[in-house]
Amino acid sequence: MTVQFDPGQLESGFMAKVTSLNLKEGQVGDGGTTADDLSYITSNTAFKTMVTAIPVSVRDQAQLTRMLGIPSDALSNEESTSMVAVPPPLESGPNLGTDLNETSMNHIYRAMKLSLAGRHQAVSSYQSLLDDQFPMETDVFAARNIVVTKDAPLVILIDQCKPVFCAFLSLVLEPGAQVICRGQSFMEIWAANFVRK
């Protein structure tokens, strides 16, 4: 059974998402079909991108939560802990210039995810460090239609640890197609109409 959605409702939902990401209609790209061996969506200038990045500054955790579309207290303690392990308590704040390594960055990202899910108490030792991450620069990519073919995977590549938000009116994965996400940060991929053939 095929479910048909009203194109006007899809467009309306897409534009509501675009607006929630602090973009205007004129900042939405056309998109396209993946080609060559790999196609990229990235702000990294070493790669040709299918969709131009729009830099958006996020002022605080509340704005980031709204951009991610997370309702307050969306997950129970058990649900959030089963998805993201609580990092060990932070005994003393790392020096952001010299002490951060892959393990400590992983703990900070886990703390941020739990905090965004409403688990502030579980990561209270990280709160000052999390607050220091703002304002936070993000890359937002918005396009009408993206089609991913089996011969040309789509790579969404995070540049400089900046969170990435992708919003598409339509995202179509042809049989055997792949979307590969690379990088160390938050990433959200949202589509009003997602089709996997």
mmCIF file with all atom_site columns, C-alpha atoms in Angstrom, residues 1-195:
data_model
loop_
_atom_site.group_PDB
_atom_site.id
_atom_site.type_symbol
_atom_site.label_atom_id
_atom_site.label_alt_id
_atom_site.label_comp_id
_atom_site.label_asym_id
_atom_site.label_entity_id
_atom_site.label_seq_id
_atom_site.pdbx_PDB_ins_code
_atom_site.Cartn_x
_atom_site.Cartn_y
_atom_site.Cartn_z
_atom_site.occupancy
_atom_site.B_iso_or_equiv
_atom_site.pdbx_formal_charge
_atom_site.auth_seq_id
_atom_site.auth_comp_id
_atom_site.auth_asym_id
_atom_site.auth_atom_id
_atom_site.pdbx_PDB_model_num
ATOM 1   C CA . MET A 1 1   ? 0.000  0.000  0.000  1.00 0.00 ? 1   MET A CA 1
ATOM 2   C CA . THR A 1 2   ? 1.387  3.397  -0.997 1.00 0.00 ? 2   THR A CA 1
ATOM 3   C CA . VAL A 1 3   ? 0.688  6.416  1.160  1.00 0.00 ? 3   VAL A CA 1
ATOM 4   C CA . GLN A 1 4   ? 0.400  9.699  -0.707 1.00 0.00 ? 4   GLN A CA 1
ATOM 5   C CA . PHE A 1 5   ? 1.062  12.949 1.101  1.00 0.00 ? 5   PHE A CA 1
ATOM 6   C CA . ASP A 1 6   ? -0.349 16.261 0.058  1.00 0.00 ? 6   ASP A CA 1
ATOM 7   C CA . PRO A 1 7   ? 2.512  18.200 -1.637 1.00 0.00 ? 7   PRO A CA 1
ATOM 8   C CA . GLY A 1 8   ? 1.316  21.396 0.022  1.00 0.00 ? 8   GLY A CA 1
ATOM 9   C CA . GLN A 1 9   ? 1.570  19.824 3.477  1.00 0.00 ? 9   GLN A CA 1
ATOM 10  C CA . LEU A 1 10  ? 5.064  18.504 2.707  1.00 0.00 ? 10  LEU A CA 1
ATOM 11  C CA . GLU A 1 11  ? 6.141  21.971 1.529  1.00 0.00 ? 11  GLU A CA 1
ATOM 12  C CA . SER A 1 12  ? 4.601  23.587 4.599  1.00 0.00 ? 12  SER A CA 1
ATOM 13  C CA . GLY A 1 13  ? 6.374  21.143 6.941  1.00 0.00 ? 13  GLY A CA 1
ATOM 14  C CA . PHE A 1 14  ? 9.660  21.647 5.102  1.00 0.00 ? 14  PHE A CA 1
ATOM 15  C CA . MET A 1 15  ? 9.459  25.437 5.334  1.00 0.00 ? 15  MET A CA 1
ATOM 16  C CA . ALA A 1 16  ? 8.578  25.206 9.049  1.00 0.00 ? 16  ALA A CA 1
ATOM 17  C CA . LYS A 1 17  ? 11.763 23.157 9.575  1.00 0.00 ? 17  LYS A CA 1
ATOM 18  C CA . VAL A 1 18  ? 13.812 25.627 7.483  1.00 0.00 ? 18  VAL A CA 1
ATOM 19  C CA . THR A 1 19  ? 12.474 28.497 9.598  1.00 0.00 ? 19  THR A CA 1
ATOM 20  C CA . SER A 1 20  ? 13.274 26.637 12.844 1.00 0.00 ? 20  SER A CA 1
ATOM 21  C CA . LEU A 1 21  ? 16.884 26.431 11.618 1.00 0.00 ? 21  LEU A CA 1
ATOM 22  C CA . ASN A 1 22  ? 16.979 30.248 11.240 1.00 0.00 ? 22  ASN A CA 1
ATOM 23  C CA . LEU A 1 23  ? 16.987 30.180 7.427  1.00 0.00 ? 23  LEU A CA 1
ATOM 24  C CA . LYS A 1 24  ? 14.873 32.011 4.899  1.00 0.00 ? 24  LYS A CA 1
ATOM 25  C CA . GLU A 1 25  ? 13.287 30.534 1.761  1.00 0.00 ? 25  GLU A CA 1
ATOM 26  C CA . GLY A 1 26  ? 15.914 32.181 -0.469 1.00 0.00 ? 26  GLY A CA 1
ATOM 27  C CA . GLN A 1 27  ? 18.645 30.183 1.319  1.00 0.00 ? 27  GLN A CA 1
ATOM 28  C CA . VAL A 1 28  ? 17.202 26.816 0.223  1.00 0.00 ? 28  VAL A CA 1
ATOM 29  C CA . GLY A 1 29  ? 19.144 25.109 -2.582 1.00 0.00 ? 29  GLY A CA 1
ATOM 30  C CA . ASP A 1 30  ? 17.748 22.976 -5.387 1.00 0.00 ? 30  ASP A CA 1
ATOM 31  C CA . GLY A 1 31  ? 19.720 19.839 -4.461 1.00 0.00 ? 31  GLY A CA 1
ATOM 32  C CA . GLY A 1 32  ? 20.427 17.248 -7.136 1.00 0.00 ? 32  GLY A CA 1
ATOM 33  C CA . THR A 1 33  ? 21.436 13.655 -7.818 1.00 0.00 ? 33  THR A CA 1
ATOM 34  C CA . THR A 1 34  ? 24.684 12.126 -6.573 1.00 0.00 ? 34  THR A CA 1
ATOM 35  C CA . ALA A 1 35  ? 27.280 11.565 -9.285 1.00 0.00 ? 35  ALA A CA 1
ATOM 36  C CA . ASP A 1 36  ? 30.856 10.372 -9.711 1.00 0.00 ? 36  ASP A CA 1
ATOM 37  C CA . ASP A 1 37  ? 32.257 8.060  -7.028 1.00 0.00 ? 37  ASP A CA 1
ATOM 38  C CA . LEU A 1 38  ? 31.227 10.187 -4.034 1.00 0.00 ? 38  LEU A CA 1
ATOM 39  C CA . SER A 1 39  ? 29.107 13.294 -3.619 1.00 0.00 ? 39  SER A CA 1
ATOM 40  C CA . TYR A 1 40  ? 29.506 15.565 -0.621 1.00 0.00 ? 40  TYR A CA 1
ATOM 41  C CA . ILE A 1 41  ? 27.465 17.863 1.552  1.00 0.00 ? 41  ILE A CA 1
ATOM 42  C CA . THR A 1 42  ? 30.039 19.829 3.542  1.00 0.00 ? 42  THR A CA 1
ATOM 43  C CA . SER A 1 43  ? 31.404 23.282 4.290  1.00 0.00 ? 43  SER A CA 1
ATOM 44  C CA . ASN A 1 44  ? 34.951 21.941 3.830  1.00 0.00 ? 44  ASN A CA 1
ATOM 45  C CA . THR A 1 45  ? 36.246 23.816 0.775  1.00 0.00 ? 45  THR A CA 1
ATOM 46  C CA . ALA A 1 46  ? 38.513 20.905 -0.196 1.00 0.00 ? 46  ALA A CA 1
ATOM 47  C CA . PHE A 1 47  ? 35.377 19.145 -1.499 1.00 0.00 ? 47  PHE A CA 1
ATOM 48  C CA . LYS A 1 48  ? 32.716 20.148 -4.018 1.00 0.00 ? 48  LYS A CA 1
ATOM 49  C CA . THR A 1 49  ? 29.397 20.243 -2.182 1.00 0.00 ? 49  THR A CA 1
ATOM 50  C CA . MET A 1 50  ? 25.889 19.515 -3.517 1.00 0.00 ? 50  MET A CA 1
ATOM 51  C CA . VAL A 1 51  ? 24.339 22.061 -1.143 1.00 0.00 ? 51  VAL A CA 1
ATOM 52  C CA . THR A 1 52  ? 25.896 25.309 0.078  1.00 0.00 ? 52  THR A CA 1
ATOM 53  C CA . ALA A 1 53  ? 26.426 25.613 3.831  1.00 0.00 ? 53  ALA A CA 1
ATOM 54  C CA . ILE A 1 54  ? 24.672 28.444 5.621  1.00 0.00 ? 54  ILE A CA 1
ATOM 55  C CA . PRO A 1 55  ? 26.526 29.308 8.859  1.00 0.00 ? 55  PRO A CA 1
ATOM 56  C CA . VAL A 1 56  ? 24.158 29.764 11.799 1.00 0.00 ? 56  VAL A CA 1
ATOM 57  C CA . SER A 1 57  ? 25.238 30.865 15.269 1.00 0.00 ? 57  SER A CA 1
ATOM 58  C CA . VAL A 1 58  ? 23.425 29.107 18.141 1.00 0.00 ? 58  VAL A CA 1
ATOM 59  C CA . ARG A 1 59  ? 23.314 31.233 21.289 1.00 0.00 ? 59  ARG A CA 1
ATOM 60  C CA . ASP A 1 60  ? 22.515 28.569 23.939 1.00 0.00 ? 60  ASP A CA 1
ATOM 61  C CA . GLN A 1 61  ? 21.420 25.006 24.692 1.00 0.00 ? 61  GLN A CA 1
ATOM 62  C CA . ALA A 1 62  ? 17.747 25.979 24.531 1.00 0.00 ? 62  ALA A CA 1
ATOM 63  C CA . GLN A 1 63  ? 18.112 27.193 20.936 1.00 0.00 ? 63  GLN A CA 1
ATOM 64  C CA . LEU A 1 64  ? 20.090 24.060 19.988 1.00 0.00 ? 64  LEU A CA 1
ATOM 65  C CA . THR A 1 65  ? 17.339 21.904 21.526 1.00 0.00 ? 65  THR A CA 1
ATOM 66  C CA . ARG A 1 66  ? 14.701 23.736 19.434 1.00 0.00 ? 66  ARG A CA 1
ATOM 67  C CA . MET A 1 67  ? 16.773 23.379 16.255 1.00 0.00 ? 67  MET A CA 1
ATOM 68  C CA . LEU A 1 68  ? 17.078 19.639 16.888 1.00 0.00 ? 68  LEU A CA 1
ATOM 69  C CA . GLY A 1 69  ? 13.321 19.442 17.470 1.00 0.00 ? 69  GLY A CA 1
ATOM 70  C CA . ILE A 1 70  ? 13.675 17.784 20.879 1.00 0.00 ? 70  ILE A CA 1
ATOM 71  C CA . PRO A 1 71  ? 10.638 18.306 23.127 1.00 0.00 ? 71  PRO A CA 1
ATOM 72  C CA . SER A 1 72  ? 11.541 19.018 26.744 1.00 0.00 ? 72  SER A CA 1
ATOM 73  C CA . ASP A 1 73  ? 11.912 15.793 28.749 1.00 0.00 ? 73  ASP A CA 1
ATOM 74  C CA . ALA A 1 74  ? 11.459 13.840 25.508 1.00 0.00 ? 74  ALA A CA 1
ATOM 75  C CA . LEU A 1 75  ? 13.112 10.707 26.884 1.00 0.00 ? 75  LEU A CA 1
ATOM 76  C CA . SER A 1 76  ? 12.851 8.978  30.228 1.00 0.00 ? 76  SER A CA 1
ATOM 77  C CA . ASN A 1 77  ? 16.038 8.477  32.248 1.00 0.00 ? 77  ASN A CA 1
ATOM 78  C CA . GLU A 1 78  ? 16.134 4.821  31.195 1.00 0.00 ? 78  GLU A CA 1
ATOM 79  C CA . GLU A 1 79  ? 15.628 5.601  27.496 1.00 0.00 ? 79  GLU A CA 1
ATOM 80  C CA . SER A 1 80  ? 18.304 8.301  27.335 1.00 0.00 ? 80  SER A CA 1
ATOM 81  C CA . THR A 1 81  ? 20.810 6.250  29.340 1.00 0.00 ? 81  THR A CA 1
ATOM 82  C CA . SER A 1 82  ? 20.254 3.216  27.104 1.00 0.00 ? 82  SER A CA 1
ATOM 83  C CA . MET A 1 83  ? 21.028 5.369  24.037 1.00 0.00 ? 83  MET A CA 1
ATOM 84  C CA . VAL A 1 84  ? 23.924 7.418  25.479 1.00 0.00 ? 84  VAL A CA 1
ATOM 85  C CA . ALA A 1 85  ? 26.071 6.238  28.397 1.00 0.00 ? 85  ALA A CA 1
ATOM 86  C CA . VAL A 1 86  ? 26.521 8.795  31.168 1.00 0.00 ? 86  VAL A CA 1
ATOM 87  C CA . PRO A 1 87  ? 30.159 9.956  31.090 1.00 0.00 ? 87  PRO A CA 1
ATOM 88  C CA . PRO A 1 88  ? 32.234 9.821  34.270 1.00 0.00 ? 88  PRO A CA 1
ATOM 89  C CA . PRO A 1 89  ? 31.888 12.917 36.472 1.00 0.00 ? 89  PRO A CA 1
ATOM 90  C CA . LEU A 1 90  ? 34.168 15.774 35.534 1.00 0.00 ? 90  LEU A CA 1
ATOM 91  C CA . GLU A 1 91  ? 36.500 16.287 38.487 1.00 0.00 ? 91  GLU A CA 1
ATOM 92  C CA . SER A 1 92  ? 38.165 19.423 37.157 1.00 0.00 ? 92  SER A CA 1
ATOM 93  C CA . GLY A 1 93  ? 37.502 21.230 33.924 1.00 0.00 ? 93  GLY A CA 1
ATOM 94  C CA . PRO A 1 94  ? 39.940 20.453 31.121 1.00 0.00 ? 94  PRO A CA 1
ATOM 95  C CA . ASN A 1 95  ? 41.930 23.317 29.675 1.00 0.00 ? 95  ASN A CA 1
ATOM 96  C CA . LEU A 1 96  ? 40.150 23.823 26.342 1.00 0.00 ? 96  LEU A CA 1
ATOM 97  C CA . GLY A 1 97  ? 43.404 24.831 24.697 1.00 0.00 ? 97  GLY A CA 1
ATOM 98  C CA . THR A 1 98  ? 45.583 21.878 25.695 1.00 0.00 ? 98  THR A CA 1
ATOM 99  C CA . ASP A 1 99  ? 43.837 19.101 27.622 1.00 0.00 ? 99  ASP A CA 1
ATOM 100 C CA . LEU A 1 100 ? 41.172 17.950 25.189 1.00 0.00 ? 100 LEU A CA 1
ATOM 101 C CA . ASN A 1 101 ? 41.771 14.588 23.578 1.00 0.00 ? 101 ASN A CA 1
ATOM 102 C CA . GLU A 1 102 ? 39.477 12.143 21.798 1.00 0.00 ? 102 GLU A CA 1
ATOM 103 C CA . THR A 1 103 ? 38.284 10.572 25.063 1.00 0.00 ? 103 THR A CA 1
ATOM 104 C CA . SER A 1 104 ? 37.510 13.875 26.792 1.00 0.00 ? 104 SER A CA 1
ATOM 105 C CA . MET A 1 105 ? 35.760 15.204 23.665 1.00 0.00 ? 105 MET A CA 1
ATOM 106 C CA . ASN A 1 106 ? 33.679 12.011 23.576 1.00 0.00 ? 106 ASN A CA 1
ATOM 107 C CA . HIS A 1 107 ? 32.662 12.613 27.215 1.00 0.00 ? 107 HIS A CA 1
ATOM 108 C CA . ILE A 1 108 ? 31.699 16.221 26.428 1.00 0.00 ? 108 ILE A CA 1
ATOM 109 C CA . TYR A 1 109 ? 29.589 15.153 23.414 1.00 0.00 ? 109 TYR A CA 1
ATOM 110 C CA . ARG A 1 110 ? 27.856 12.480 25.519 1.00 0.00 ? 110 ARG A CA 1
ATOM 111 C CA . ALA A 1 111 ? 27.189 15.047 28.253 1.00 0.00 ? 111 ALA A CA 1
ATOM 112 C CA . MET A 1 112 ? 25.762 17.481 25.688 1.00 0.00 ? 112 MET A CA 1
ATOM 113 C CA . LYS A 1 113 ? 23.466 14.805 24.220 1.00 0.00 ? 113 LYS A CA 1
ATOM 114 C CA . LEU A 1 114 ? 22.148 13.877 27.658 1.00 0.00 ? 114 LEU A CA 1
ATOM 115 C CA . SER A 1 115 ? 21.714 17.532 28.611 1.00 0.00 ? 115 SER A CA 1
ATOM 116 C CA . LEU A 1 116 ? 19.769 18.195 25.403 1.00 0.00 ? 116 LEU A CA 1
ATOM 117 C CA . ALA A 1 117 ? 17.547 15.198 26.247 1.00 0.00 ? 117 ALA A CA 1
ATOM 118 C CA . GLY A 1 118 ? 16.699 16.823 29.605 1.00 0.00 ? 118 GLY A CA 1
ATOM 119 C CA . ARG A 1 119 ? 19.150 14.820 31.754 1.00 0.00 ? 119 ARG A CA 1
ATOM 120 C CA . HIS A 1 120 ? 20.894 17.893 33.231 1.00 0.00 ? 120 HIS A CA 1
ATOM 121 C CA . GLN A 1 121 ? 21.321 16.336 36.683 1.00 0.00 ? 121 GLN A CA 1
ATOM 122 C CA . ALA A 1 122 ? 23.164 13.283 35.302 1.00 0.00 ? 122 ALA A CA 1
ATOM 123 C CA . VAL A 1 123 ? 25.830 15.536 33.762 1.00 0.00 ? 123 VAL A CA 1
ATOM 124 C CA . SER A 1 124 ? 25.799 18.470 36.198 1.00 0.00 ? 124 SER A CA 1
ATOM 125 C CA . SER A 1 125 ? 29.606 18.399 36.554 1.00 0.00 ? 125 SER A CA 1
ATOM 126 C CA . TYR A 1 126 ? 29.826 19.245 32.821 1.00 0.00 ? 126 TYR A CA 1
ATOM 127 C CA . GLN A 1 127 ? 27.293 22.108 32.848 1.00 0.00 ? 127 GLN A CA 1
ATOM 128 C CA . SER A 1 128 ? 29.803 24.969 33.008 1.00 0.00 ? 128 SER A CA 1
ATOM 129 C CA . LEU A 1 129 ? 31.878 23.412 30.241 1.00 0.00 ? 129 LEU A CA 1
ATOM 130 C CA . LEU A 1 130 ? 28.734 22.864 28.129 1.00 0.00 ? 130 LEU A CA 1
ATOM 131 C CA . ASP A 1 131 ? 27.633 26.466 28.634 1.00 0.00 ? 131 ASP A CA 1
ATOM 132 C CA . ASP A 1 132 ? 31.101 27.595 27.489 1.00 0.00 ? 132 ASP A CA 1
ATOM 133 C CA . GLN A 1 133 ? 30.452 25.960 24.087 1.00 0.00 ? 133 GLN A CA 1
ATOM 134 C CA . PHE A 1 134 ? 27.999 28.768 23.253 1.00 0.00 ? 134 PHE A CA 1
ATOM 135 C CA . PRO A 1 135 ? 27.582 30.708 21.133 1.00 0.00 ? 135 PRO A CA 1
ATOM 136 C CA . MET A 1 136 ? 28.189 27.720 18.854 1.00 0.00 ? 136 MET A CA 1
ATOM 137 C CA . GLU A 1 137 ? 28.755 27.927 15.116 1.00 0.00 ? 137 GLU A CA 1
ATOM 138 C CA . THR A 1 138 ? 26.817 25.387 13.053 1.00 0.00 ? 138 THR A CA 1
ATOM 139 C CA . ASP A 1 139 ? 26.507 24.530 9.369  1.00 0.00 ? 139 ASP A CA 1
ATOM 140 C CA . VAL A 1 140 ? 22.973 24.291 7.987  1.00 0.00 ? 140 VAL A CA 1
ATOM 141 C CA . PHE A 1 141 ? 22.229 22.717 4.600  1.00 0.00 ? 141 PHE A CA 1
ATOM 142 C CA . ALA A 1 142 ? 18.741 23.036 3.121  1.00 0.00 ? 142 ALA A CA 1
ATOM 143 C CA . ALA A 1 143 ? 17.695 21.722 -0.287 1.00 0.00 ? 143 ALA A CA 1
ATOM 144 C CA . ARG A 1 144 ? 14.528 20.776 -2.067 1.00 0.00 ? 144 ARG A CA 1
ATOM 145 C CA . ASN A 1 145 ? 15.438 17.398 -3.564 1.00 0.00 ? 145 ASN A CA 1
ATOM 146 C CA . ILE A 1 146 ? 18.343 15.011 -3.020 1.00 0.00 ? 146 ILE A CA 1
ATOM 147 C CA . VAL A 1 147 ? 18.547 11.690 -4.872 1.00 0.00 ? 147 VAL A CA 1
ATOM 148 C CA . VAL A 1 148 ? 21.257 9.212  -3.845 1.00 0.00 ? 148 VAL A CA 1
ATOM 149 C CA . THR A 1 149 ? 22.250 6.546  -6.382 1.00 0.00 ? 149 THR A CA 1
ATOM 150 C CA . LYS A 1 150 ? 23.844 3.171  -5.658 1.00 0.00 ? 150 LYS A CA 1
ATOM 151 C CA . ASP A 1 151 ? 27.005 4.044  -7.588 1.00 0.00 ? 151 ASP A CA 1
ATOM 152 C CA . ALA A 1 152 ? 27.599 7.396  -5.871 1.00 0.00 ? 152 ALA A CA 1
ATOM 153 C CA . PRO A 1 153 ? 27.157 7.457  -2.074 1.00 0.00 ? 153 PRO A CA 1
ATOM 154 C CA . LEU A 1 154 ? 26.329 10.755 -0.409 1.00 0.00 ? 154 LEU A CA 1
ATOM 155 C CA . VAL A 1 155 ? 28.908 11.766 2.210  1.00 0.00 ? 155 VAL A CA 1
ATOM 156 C CA . ILE A 1 156 ? 27.809 14.300 4.814  1.00 0.00 ? 156 ILE A CA 1
ATOM 157 C CA . LEU A 1 157 ? 31.104 15.574 6.177  1.00 0.00 ? 157 LEU A CA 1
ATOM 158 C CA . ILE A 1 158 ? 31.404 17.646 9.353  1.00 0.00 ? 158 ILE A CA 1
ATOM 159 C CA . ASP A 1 159 ? 34.023 20.391 9.095  1.00 0.00 ? 159 ASP A CA 1
ATOM 160 C CA . GLN A 1 160 ? 35.933 21.646 12.166 1.00 0.00 ? 160 GLN A CA 1
ATOM 161 C CA . CYS A 1 161 ? 33.669 19.815 14.658 1.00 0.00 ? 161 CYS A CA 1
ATOM 162 C CA . LYS A 1 162 ? 30.753 22.155 13.859 1.00 0.00 ? 162 LYS A CA 1
ATOM 163 C CA . PRO A 1 163 ? 27.282 20.636 14.355 1.00 0.00 ? 163 PRO A CA 1
ATOM 164 C CA . VAL A 1 164 ? 25.508 19.989 11.051 1.00 0.00 ? 164 VAL A CA 1
ATOM 165 C CA . PHE A 1 165 ? 21.814 20.290 10.245 1.00 0.00 ? 165 PHE A CA 1
ATOM 166 C CA . CYS A 1 166 ? 20.426 19.025 6.923  1.00 0.00 ? 166 CYS A CA 1
ATOM 167 C CA . ALA A 1 167 ? 16.826 19.701 5.899  1.00 0.00 ? 167 ALA A CA 1
ATOM 168 C CA . PHE A 1 168 ? 15.413 18.318 2.643  1.00 0.00 ? 168 PHE A CA 1
ATOM 169 C CA . LEU A 1 169 ? 11.966 18.562 1.113  1.00 0.00 ? 169 LEU A CA 1
ATOM 170 C CA . SER A 1 170 ? 12.632 15.147 -0.454 1.00 0.00 ? 170 SER A CA 1
ATOM 171 C CA . LEU A 1 171 ? 15.411 12.613 0.166  1.00 0.00 ? 171 LEU A CA 1
ATOM 172 C CA . VAL A 1 172 ? 15.330 9.591  -2.156 1.00 0.00 ? 172 VAL A CA 1
ATOM 173 C CA . LEU A 1 173 ? 17.615 6.571  -1.732 1.00 0.00 ? 173 LEU A CA 1
ATOM 174 C CA . GLU A 1 174 ? 17.673 4.374  -4.825 1.00 0.00 ? 174 GLU A CA 1
ATOM 175 C CA . PRO A 1 175 ? 18.241 0.611  -4.320 1.00 0.00 ? 175 PRO A CA 1
ATOM 176 C CA . GLY A 1 176 ? 21.733 0.046  -2.884 1.00 0.00 ? 176 GLY A CA 1
ATOM 177 C CA . ALA A 1 177 ? 22.295 3.748  -2.182 1.00 0.00 ? 177 ALA A CA 1
ATOM 178 C CA . GLN A 1 178 ? 24.248 4.853  0.893  1.00 0.00 ? 178 GLN A CA 1
ATOM 179 C CA . VAL A 1 179 ? 24.429 7.993  3.017  1.00 0.00 ? 179 VAL A CA 1
ATOM 180 C CA . ILE A 1 180 ? 27.750 8.135  4.890  1.00 0.00 ? 180 ILE A CA 1
ATOM 181 C CA . CYS A 1 181 ? 28.112 10.497 7.860  1.00 0.00 ? 181 CYS A CA 1
ATOM 182 C CA . ARG A 1 182 ? 31.651 11.500 8.873  1.00 0.00 ? 182 ARG A CA 1
ATOM 183 C CA . GLY A 1 183 ? 32.933 13.773 11.600 1.00 0.00 ? 183 GLY A CA 1
ATOM 184 C CA . GLN A 1 184 ? 32.974 14.410 15.307 1.00 0.00 ? 184 GLN A CA 1
ATOM 185 C CA . SER A 1 185 ? 29.947 16.454 16.361 1.00 0.00 ? 185 SER A CA 1
ATOM 186 C CA . PHE A 1 186 ? 26.159 16.511 16.269 1.00 0.00 ? 186 PHE A CA 1
ATOM 187 C CA . MET A 1 187 ? 24.403 15.846 12.995 1.00 0.00 ? 187 MET A CA 1
ATOM 188 C CA . GLU A 1 188 ? 20.716 15.965 12.154 1.00 0.00 ? 188 GLU A CA 1
ATOM 189 C CA . ILE A 1 189 ? 19.324 14.813 8.816  1.00 0.00 ? 189 ILE A CA 1
ATOM 190 C CA . TRP A 1 190 ? 15.658 15.697 8.356  1.00 0.00 ? 190 TRP A CA 1
ATOM 191 C CA . ALA A 1 191 ? 13.405 15.133 5.341  1.00 0.00 ? 191 ALA A CA 1
ATOM 192 C CA . ALA A 1 192 ? 9.745  16.038 4.843  1.00 0.00 ? 192 ALA A CA 1
ATOM 193 C CA . ASN A 1 193 ? 9.514  13.151 2.373  1.00 0.00 ? 193 ASN A CA 1
ATOM 194 C CA . PHE A 1 194 ? 11.949 10.226 2.757  1.00 0.00 ? 194 PHE A CA 1
ATOM 195 C CA . VAL A 1 195 ? 11.796 7.521  0.081  1.00 0.00 ? 195 VAL A CA 1
#
